[in-house]
C-alpha positions as MATLAB code, in Angstrom:
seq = 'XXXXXXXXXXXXXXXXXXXXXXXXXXXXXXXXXXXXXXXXXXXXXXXXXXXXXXXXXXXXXXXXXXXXXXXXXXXXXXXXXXXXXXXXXXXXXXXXXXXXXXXXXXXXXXXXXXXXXXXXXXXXXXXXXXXXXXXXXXXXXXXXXXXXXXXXXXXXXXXXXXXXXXXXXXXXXXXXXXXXXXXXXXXXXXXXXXXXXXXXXXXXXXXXXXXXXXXXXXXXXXXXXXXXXXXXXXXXXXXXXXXXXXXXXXXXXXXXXXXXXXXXXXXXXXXXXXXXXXXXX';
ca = [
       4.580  -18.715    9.704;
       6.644  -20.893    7.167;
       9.286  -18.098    5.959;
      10.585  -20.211    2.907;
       6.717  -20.414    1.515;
       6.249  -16.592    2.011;
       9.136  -15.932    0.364;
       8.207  -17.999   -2.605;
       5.325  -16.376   -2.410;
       6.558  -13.116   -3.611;
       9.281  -14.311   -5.952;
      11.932  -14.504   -3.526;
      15.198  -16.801   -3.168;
      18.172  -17.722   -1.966;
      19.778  -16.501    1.673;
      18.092  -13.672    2.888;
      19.963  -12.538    5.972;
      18.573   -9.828    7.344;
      20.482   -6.761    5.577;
      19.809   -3.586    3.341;
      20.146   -5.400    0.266;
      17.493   -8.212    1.436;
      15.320   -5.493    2.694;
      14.930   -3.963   -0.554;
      14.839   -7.154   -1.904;
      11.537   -8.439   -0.476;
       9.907   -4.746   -0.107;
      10.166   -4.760   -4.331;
       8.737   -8.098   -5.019;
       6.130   -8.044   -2.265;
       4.929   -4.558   -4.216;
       4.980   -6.518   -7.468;
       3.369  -10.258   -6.503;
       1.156   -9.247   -3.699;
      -1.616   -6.959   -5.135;
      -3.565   -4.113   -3.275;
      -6.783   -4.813   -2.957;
     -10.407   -4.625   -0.996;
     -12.375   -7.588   -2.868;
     -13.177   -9.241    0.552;
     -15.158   -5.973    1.563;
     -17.065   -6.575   -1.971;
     -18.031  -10.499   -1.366;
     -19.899  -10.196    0.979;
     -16.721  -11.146    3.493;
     -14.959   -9.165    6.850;
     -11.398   -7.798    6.613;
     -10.046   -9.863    9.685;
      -6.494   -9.048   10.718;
      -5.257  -11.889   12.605;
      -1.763  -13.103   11.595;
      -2.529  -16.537   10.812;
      -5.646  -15.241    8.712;
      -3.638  -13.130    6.920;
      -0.857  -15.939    6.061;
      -3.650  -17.975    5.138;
      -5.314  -15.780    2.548;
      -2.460  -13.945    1.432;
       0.652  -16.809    0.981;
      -1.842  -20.023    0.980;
      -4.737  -18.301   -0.699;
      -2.239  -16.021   -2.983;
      -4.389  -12.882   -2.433;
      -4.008   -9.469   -1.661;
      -5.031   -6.944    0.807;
      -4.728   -3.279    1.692;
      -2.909   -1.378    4.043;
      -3.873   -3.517    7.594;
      -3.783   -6.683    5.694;
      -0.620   -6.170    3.637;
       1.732   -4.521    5.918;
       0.557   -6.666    8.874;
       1.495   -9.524    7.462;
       4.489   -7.914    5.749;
       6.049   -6.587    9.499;
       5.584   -9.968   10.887;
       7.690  -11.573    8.045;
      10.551   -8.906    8.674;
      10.566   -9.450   12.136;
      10.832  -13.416   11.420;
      13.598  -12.636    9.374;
      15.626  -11.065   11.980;
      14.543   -7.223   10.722;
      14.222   -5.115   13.665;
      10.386   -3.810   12.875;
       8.672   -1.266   14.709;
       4.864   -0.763   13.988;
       3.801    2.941   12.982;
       0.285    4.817   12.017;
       0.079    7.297    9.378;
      -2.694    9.781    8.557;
      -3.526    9.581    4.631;
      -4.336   12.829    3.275;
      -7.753   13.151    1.707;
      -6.741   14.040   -2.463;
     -10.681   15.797   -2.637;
     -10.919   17.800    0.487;
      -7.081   18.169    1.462;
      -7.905   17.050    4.995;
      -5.783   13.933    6.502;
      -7.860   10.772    8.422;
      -7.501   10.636   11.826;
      -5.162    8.589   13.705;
      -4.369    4.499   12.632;
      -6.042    5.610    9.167;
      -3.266    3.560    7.663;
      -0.766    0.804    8.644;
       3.270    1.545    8.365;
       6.424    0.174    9.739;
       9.734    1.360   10.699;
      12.524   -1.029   10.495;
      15.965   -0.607   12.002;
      19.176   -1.652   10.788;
      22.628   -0.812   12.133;
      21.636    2.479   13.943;
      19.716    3.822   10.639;
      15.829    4.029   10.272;
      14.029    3.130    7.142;
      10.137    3.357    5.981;
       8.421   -0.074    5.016;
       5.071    0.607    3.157;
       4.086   -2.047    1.002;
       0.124   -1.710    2.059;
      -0.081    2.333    0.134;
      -1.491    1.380   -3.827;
       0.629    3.828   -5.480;
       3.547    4.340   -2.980;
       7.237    4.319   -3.096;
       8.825    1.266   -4.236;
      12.016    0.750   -2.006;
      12.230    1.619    1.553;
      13.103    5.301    2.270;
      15.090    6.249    4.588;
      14.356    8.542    7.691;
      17.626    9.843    8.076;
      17.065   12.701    5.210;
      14.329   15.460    4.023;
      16.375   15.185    0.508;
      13.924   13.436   -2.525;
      14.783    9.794   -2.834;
      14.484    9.061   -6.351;
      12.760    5.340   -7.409;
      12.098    3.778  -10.446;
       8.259    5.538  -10.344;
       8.699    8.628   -9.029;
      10.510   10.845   -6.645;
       9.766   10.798   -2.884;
      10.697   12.689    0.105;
      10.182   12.657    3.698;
       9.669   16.302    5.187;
       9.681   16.457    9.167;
       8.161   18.960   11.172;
       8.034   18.745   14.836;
       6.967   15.317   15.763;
       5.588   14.980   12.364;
       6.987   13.358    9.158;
       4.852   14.077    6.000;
       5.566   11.428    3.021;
       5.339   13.177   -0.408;
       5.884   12.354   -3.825;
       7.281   14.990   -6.447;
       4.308   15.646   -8.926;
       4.566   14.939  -12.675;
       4.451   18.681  -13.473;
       6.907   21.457  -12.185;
       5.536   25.047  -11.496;
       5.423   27.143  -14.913;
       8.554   28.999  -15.461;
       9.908   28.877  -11.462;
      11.932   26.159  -11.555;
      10.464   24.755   -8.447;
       9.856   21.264   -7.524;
       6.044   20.243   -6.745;
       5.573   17.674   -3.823;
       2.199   16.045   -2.838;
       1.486   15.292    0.635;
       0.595   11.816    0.833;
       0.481   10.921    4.782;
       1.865   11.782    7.703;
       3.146   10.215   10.678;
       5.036   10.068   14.022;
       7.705    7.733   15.164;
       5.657    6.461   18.172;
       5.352    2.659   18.589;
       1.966    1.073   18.035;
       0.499   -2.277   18.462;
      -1.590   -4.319   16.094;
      -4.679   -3.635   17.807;
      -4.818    0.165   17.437;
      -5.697   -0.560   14.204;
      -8.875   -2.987   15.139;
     -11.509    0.400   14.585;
     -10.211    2.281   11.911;
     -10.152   -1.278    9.968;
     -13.926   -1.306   10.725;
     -14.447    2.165    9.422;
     -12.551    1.656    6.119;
     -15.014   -1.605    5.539;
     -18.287    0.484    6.194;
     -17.764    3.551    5.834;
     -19.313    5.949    2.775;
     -16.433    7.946    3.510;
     -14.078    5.490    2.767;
     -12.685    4.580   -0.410;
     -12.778    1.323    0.327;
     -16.068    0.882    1.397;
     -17.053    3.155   -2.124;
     -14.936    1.185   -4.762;
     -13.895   -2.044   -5.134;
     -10.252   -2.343   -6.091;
      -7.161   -4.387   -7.197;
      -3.976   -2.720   -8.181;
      -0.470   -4.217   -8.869;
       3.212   -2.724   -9.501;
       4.674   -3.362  -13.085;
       8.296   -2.502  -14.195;
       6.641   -0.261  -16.421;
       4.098    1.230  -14.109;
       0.601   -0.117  -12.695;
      -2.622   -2.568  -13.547;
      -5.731   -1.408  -11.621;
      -9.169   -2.828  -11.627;
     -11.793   -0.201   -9.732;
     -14.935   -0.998  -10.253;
     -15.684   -2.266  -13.969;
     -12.706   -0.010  -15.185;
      -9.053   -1.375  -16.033;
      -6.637    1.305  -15.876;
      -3.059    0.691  -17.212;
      -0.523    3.197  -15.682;
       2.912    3.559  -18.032;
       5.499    4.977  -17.392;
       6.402    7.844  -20.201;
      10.257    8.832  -21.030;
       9.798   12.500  -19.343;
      10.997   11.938  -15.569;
       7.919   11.724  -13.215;
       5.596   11.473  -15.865;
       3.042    8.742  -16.942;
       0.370    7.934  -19.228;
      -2.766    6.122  -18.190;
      -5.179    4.159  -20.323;
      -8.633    3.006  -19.090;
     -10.694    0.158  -20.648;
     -14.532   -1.170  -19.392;
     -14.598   -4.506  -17.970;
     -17.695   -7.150  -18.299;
     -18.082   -8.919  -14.798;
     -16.936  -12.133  -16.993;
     -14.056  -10.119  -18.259;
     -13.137   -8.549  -14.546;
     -12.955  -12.130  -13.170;
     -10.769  -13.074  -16.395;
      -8.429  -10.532  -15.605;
      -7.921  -10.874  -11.828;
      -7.370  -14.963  -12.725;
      -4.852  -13.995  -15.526;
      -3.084  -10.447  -14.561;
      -3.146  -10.735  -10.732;
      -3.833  -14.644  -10.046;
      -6.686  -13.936   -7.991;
      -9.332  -16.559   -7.827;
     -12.551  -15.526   -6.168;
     -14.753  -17.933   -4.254;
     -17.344  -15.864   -4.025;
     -19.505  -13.597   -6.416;
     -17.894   -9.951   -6.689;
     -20.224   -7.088   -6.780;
     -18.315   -4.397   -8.784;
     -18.622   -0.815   -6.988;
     -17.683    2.374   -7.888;
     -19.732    5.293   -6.152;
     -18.591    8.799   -5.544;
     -17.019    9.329   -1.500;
     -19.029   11.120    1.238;
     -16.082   13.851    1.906;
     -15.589   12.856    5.674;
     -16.374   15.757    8.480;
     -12.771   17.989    8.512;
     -11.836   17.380   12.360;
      -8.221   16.859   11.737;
];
């Protein structure tokens, strides 16, 4: 890996010594150069997760990726940098049936500095923004939302605070996003579950095709032949989406000009409903 290249890659300069500050640093601009998406799934191409594959398509190749693609790569920079980086799995919770995917459902990293722990996602879509860190159950507030990490046992659940508060109770609202352990993994526990997400109708990766990209003020999404512009409103928590049609001439427009993603290969937009996967977990 040529550090100095990734790091230009996502907007990033000057030392970078291996510190909070530079953590947060890279973990913001990687969120907002580096877009999350599936497109290789939907031309016709395999999701392969070797390192130098990854370099190659997402520095060289200026692409994107989701979560095996994104935060592979991303842990593997850290760790050149000098970051202490421990690999994690998560269990994403299912938003239609409330259920959470089975183990190495998604890709997540721990990274240590001076005796404190901190969670590394940049491979989620719509996730925190700045690392969070482990040492507190208290909501970490971020320029998009509110987060929190909530242990129980051997489990840590990642949740965001919703946009609306319950009616007249005063009580704050948290979504369960994932949930994971602390136990060390290796790259290739992810190998199968990387498989599933590219064929699977139970899959939302497999069922739309997608591109999606922080903004300061909030998030550009292609799924399918829809464009959906996330803002961020003035009420805390809150935003306000606005959705547009895309012609395939337009959706290739748009990925050149919004997310500078050149495609070598003809897209086939998709956006069919998900096959609610078996509850087992």
């Amino acid at each position: 890996m040529d550090v100095q290249k990734y790091l230009a890659r996502i907007g990033c300069s000057g030392p970078c010594p291996p510190t909070l500050e530079t953590l947060r640093y890279v973990h913001l601009n990687h969120l907002m150069t580096v877009p999350f998406e599936n497109l290789s799934i939907h031309i016709g191409q395999r999701v392969k997760l070797e390192l130098p594959h990854l370099y190659e398509k997402i520095v060289v190749e200026r692409r994107g990726g989701f979560c095996y693609e994104n935060n592979g790569l991303f842990s593997w920079l850290l760790s050149q940098m000098g970051f202490d980086v421990t690999i994690l799995s998560a269990q994403v919770r299912n938003r239609f049936t409330g259920a959470y995917g089975p183990p190495f459902d998604h890709f997540i990293m721990m990274v240590k500095l001076d005796g404190h722990g901190w969670l590394c996602d940049v491979g989620f879509g719509s996730g925190f923004q700045l690392p969070l860190s482990l040492e507190t159950d208290s909501p970490q507030v971020q320029s998009h939302g509110a987060y929190r990490l909530r242990s129980q046992g051997n489990l840590i659940f990642m949740e965001m605070k919703s946009e609306t508060e319950v009616s007249g109770s005063g009580e704050e609202t948290w979504t369960e996003l994932y949930k994971f352990t602390l136990e060390p993994r290796e790259r290739d526990d992810f190998r199968a579950m990387c498989d599933y997400h590219q064929s699977s109708a139970s899959s939302i990766f497999f069922c739309k095709s997608l591109c999606s990209l922080l903004l300061p003020t909030g998030r550009i999404t292609i799924m399918g032949r829809r464009l959906i512009i996330t803002s961020l409103s003035k009420v805390e928590g809150q935003q306000a989406a606005k959705t547009t049609d895309l012609s395939d001439e337009e959706i290739t427009e748009v990925l050149r000009e919004k997310f500078g993603i050149v495609l070598h290969s003809q897209l086939t937009p998709k956006d069919v409903e998900i096959v609610p996967p078996p509850v087992t977990y």
